[in-house]
Amino acid sequence: MDSTVTTATNESVWGGGNQPLGASYGKLMMWFFLVSDALTFSGFLASYGFSRFKFIETWPIAELVFTHVPFFHGDYPLYYVAFMTFILIMSSVTMVLAVDAGHKMQQTRVIWYLFLTIIGGAIFVGSQAWEWSTFIRGDYGALETKGGRILQFVKADTGERAALADFAKNIPSEREDLQRDKGLWFQSEGYLTSRSVDEVVEGFVANPNILIRTETINDDNHKTVLTREESLKRIKDAAHVVEGANLIHNEYGSRLFADFFFFITGFHGFHVFSGVMINIIIFFNVILGTYERRGHYEMVEKIGLYWHFVDLVWVFVFTFFYLV
Amino acid sequence: MAHAHKLEIFRGLLKFKTNVQKIWAVLVFLTIVTTIEVALGIIKPQALTHSHFLGMKVLNWIFITLTLVKAYYIAWDFMHLRDEKNSLRRAIVWTPIFLVLYLIFILLFEADYIYNVFKFGFVKWNF
């Protein structure tokens, strides 16, 4: 009788102790939490899809954005995220091995497997932080137009990206810093880019080898590179210099892309971080022999569910942010 | 607690003697799928990026399918849904699937409508 009705012959079903779903109260609640959390993440990812479909022709191409690997120079799209994915799947495996050892009441093995899981989680969160800082710092720099569009630069002869520093002119100019004693109490200097708009525009006009690459995706799934004449016309729209990405400006393209990147990977990274914290607590409980005295390791199983869920979410984030 | 493990994957094609063996086999499978995804993502074969199905590139459909395959094995073997009662499994799996499909459907349709307004309506945004 594998149905929802309890098969116990217990007369008083109101007395508690029935488990129609064959799972304990704690495990069931963990599942309910995970279902609601899955819906939260789905909401995020679906609204990402909404914004992307809205700007389907100008959305940033992920391989042009995430091209770095720590300690290596050059253009290596996807490799580092693939490594992160593997680390997370691997830590999921050590977790499921810990749960399995828990079923067999093997305390030492649970300790070791949980330890490896925590290490894997820490490597993942660290990689995530590195990914964020690389994204925030930016690499080549770009111009933003009055309409909020991004103009990037490529070299005409090689087709490689051109950094602002490669061609911008150095125009000496004077500006006065906003001091705290001037202006109102909430006003401050704010963030300054390394070059001004004039320096970039002058340098661009003087250097015929530089072309503008717009956000528009052409039929070959590449970003459109303008001709020199079109570029000279387009550069007149420039309004700001953008270096790196934040919630307001994004040198890689649509600012919504940066917003969703921060929110979705941030929300996921926060889950991983809290997962590591919970794992550490349970890890010490296992060492202290709490579950040995309790007679079962169901707590390890419950945090295991949470940990696998974090991995499950990452599988989707990986697909929709980096692959599709 | 589910003590009895079902020790076969791929609908009984592969059977294992212990649960630990099954876990490692699932890891190997997930790694292979991820490698395929990354390889396709780097190569981007012309045949798959230039053909479309239901308004989306075939390559993207492949990515989404492989993702769902991975999600299935993570949920079924790592979260041991395979060992749970049918009623629990259905409650957990079909509720979000139904809601998320509906959400995706309305949001993407709406987004496509807005895309058309931006493209063909009298709105200038790309300047």
Short mmCIF file of C-alpha atoms in Angstrom, two decimals, chain B:
data_model
loop_
_atom_site.label_atom_id
_atom_site.label_comp_id
_atom_site.label_asym_id
_atom_site.label_seq_id
_atom_site.Cartn_x
_atom_site.Cartn_y
_atom_site.Cartn_z
CA MET B 1 14.39 6.89 7.09
CA ALA B 2 14.84 4.91 3.97
CA HIS B 3 17.22 2.12 4.78
CA ALA B 4 16.51 0.01 1.75
CA HIS B 5 18.27 1.54 -1.23
CA LYS B 6 17.25 0.91 -4.78
CA LEU B 7 20.56 0.11 -6.39
CA GLU B 8 19.90 0.48 -10.08
CA ILE B 9 20.05 3.46 -12.43
CA PHE B 10 19.10 3.99 -16.10
CA ARG B 11 15.90 1.95 -15.56
CA GLY B 12 17.77 -1.10 -14.39
CA LEU B 13 20.48 -1.01 -17.05
CA LEU B 14 23.18 -0.61 -14.41
CA LYS B 15 22.87 -2.46 -11.12
CA PHE B 16 25.20 -2.00 -8.18
CA LYS B 17 26.09 -4.12 -5.21
CA THR B 18 26.38 -1.28 -2.70
CA ASN B 19 25.00 2.21 -2.33
CA VAL B 20 28.54 3.66 -2.35
CA GLN B 21 29.23 2.15 -5.77
CA LYS B 22 26.05 3.69 -7.10
CA ILE B 23 27.07 7.13 -5.76
CA TRP B 24 30.41 7.03 -7.55
CA ALA B 25 28.76 5.87 -10.76
CA VAL B 26 26.35 8.80 -10.59
CA LEU B 27 29.32 11.13 -10.09
CA VAL B 28 30.99 9.73 -13.20
CA PHE B 29 27.77 10.19 -15.14
CA LEU B 30 27.28 13.78 -13.95
CA THR B 31 30.90 14.61 -14.80
CA ILE B 32 30.49 13.24 -18.31
CA VAL B 33 27.32 15.28 -18.85
CA THR B 34 29.01 18.46 -17.55
CA THR B 35 32.02 17.85 -19.81
CA ILE B 36 29.72 17.49 -22.81
CA GLU B 37 27.97 20.73 -21.88
CA VAL B 38 31.21 22.67 -21.49
CA ALA B 39 32.65 21.23 -24.73
CA LEU B 40 29.49 22.21 -26.63
CA GLY B 41 29.58 25.63 -24.98
CA ILE B 42 33.14 26.25 -26.16
CA ILE B 43 32.88 24.75 -29.65
CA LYS B 44 29.33 25.99 -30.39
CA PRO B 45 28.80 23.86 -33.49
CA GLN B 46 27.32 25.85 -36.39
CA ALA B 47 24.73 23.18 -37.08
CA LEU B 48 23.28 23.60 -33.59
CA THR B 49 23.45 27.38 -33.26
CA HIS B 50 21.85 28.10 -36.61
CA SER B 51 18.92 25.71 -36.38
CA HIS B 52 15.93 26.62 -34.28
CA PHE B 53 13.19 24.71 -32.55
CA LEU B 54 10.18 26.49 -31.01
CA GLY B 55 11.96 29.84 -31.39
CA MET B 56 15.11 28.77 -29.56
CA LYS B 57 18.47 27.49 -30.78
CA VAL B 58 18.77 23.71 -30.83
CA LEU B 59 21.99 24.06 -28.81
CA ASN B 60 20.08 25.79 -26.01
CA TRP B 61 17.48 23.00 -26.00
CA ILE B 62 20.33 20.51 -25.63
CA PHE B 63 21.75 22.48 -22.70
CA ILE B 64 18.37 22.63 -20.98
CA THR B 65 17.72 18.93 -21.53
CA LEU B 66 21.13 17.95 -20.16
CA THR B 67 20.51 20.21 -17.16
CA LEU B 68 17.23 18.46 -16.42
CA VAL B 69 18.98 15.10 -16.75
CA LYS B 70 21.58 16.22 -14.22
CA ALA B 71 18.88 17.59 -11.92
CA TYR B 72 17.07 14.25 -12.09
CA TYR B 73 20.10 12.26 -10.96
CA ILE B 74 21.01 14.74 -8.22
CA ALA B 75 17.47 14.61 -6.84
CA TRP B 76 16.91 10.89 -7.33
CA ASP B 77 20.26 9.50 -6.17
CA PHE B 78 21.96 12.18 -4.05
CA MET B 79 18.79 13.37 -2.36
CA HIS B 80 17.60 9.72 -2.49
CA LEU B 81 14.15 10.52 -3.82
CA ARG B 82 14.43 7.13 -5.53
CA ASP B 83 14.06 5.49 -2.12
CA GLU B 84 11.14 7.60 -0.92
CA LYS B 85 7.46 6.76 -1.17
CA ASN B 86 5.75 7.67 -4.43
CA SER B 87 3.40 10.04 -2.64
CA LEU B 88 6.25 12.06 -1.12
CA ARG B 89 8.15 12.13 -4.38
CA ARG B 90 5.15 13.32 -6.38
CA ALA B 91 4.30 16.05 -3.86
CA ILE B 92 7.85 17.38 -3.97
CA VAL B 93 8.51 17.08 -7.69
CA TRP B 94 5.28 17.91 -9.48
CA THR B 95 4.25 20.93 -7.40
CA PRO B 96 7.26 23.09 -8.39
CA ILE B 97 7.33 21.73 -11.93
CA PHE B 98 3.73 22.77 -12.51
CA LEU B 99 4.19 26.22 -10.97
CA VAL B 100 7.51 26.92 -12.67
CA LEU B 101 6.29 25.86 -16.11
CA TYR B 102 3.36 28.24 -15.73
CA LEU B 103 5.63 31.06 -14.56
CA ILE B 104 8.05 30.56 -17.42
CA PHE B 105 5.21 30.42 -19.91
CA ILE B 106 3.64 33.73 -18.89
CA LEU B 107 6.91 35.59 -18.35
CA LEU B 108 8.53 34.60 -21.62
CA PHE B 109 5.39 35.34 -23.61
CA GLU B 110 5.14 38.75 -22.00
CA ALA B 111 8.83 39.40 -22.62
CA ASP B 112 8.46 38.52 -26.28
CA TYR B 113 5.54 40.94 -26.52
CA ILE B 114 7.65 43.74 -25.01
CA TYR B 115 10.48 42.86 -27.37
CA ASN B 116 8.12 43.39 -30.29
CA VAL B 117 6.92 46.69 -28.87
CA PHE B 118 10.52 47.86 -28.60
CA LYS B 119 11.30 46.65 -32.09
CA PHE B 120 8.25 47.71 -34.04
CA GLY B 121 6.50 50.22 -31.80
CA PHE B 122 7.32 53.90 -31.74
CA VAL B 123 9.79 53.53 -28.91
CA LYS B 124 13.39 54.56 -29.22
CA TRP B 125 15.61 52.89 -26.67
CA ASN B 126 18.75 51.86 -28.56
CA PHE B 127 20.55 55.18 -28.85
#
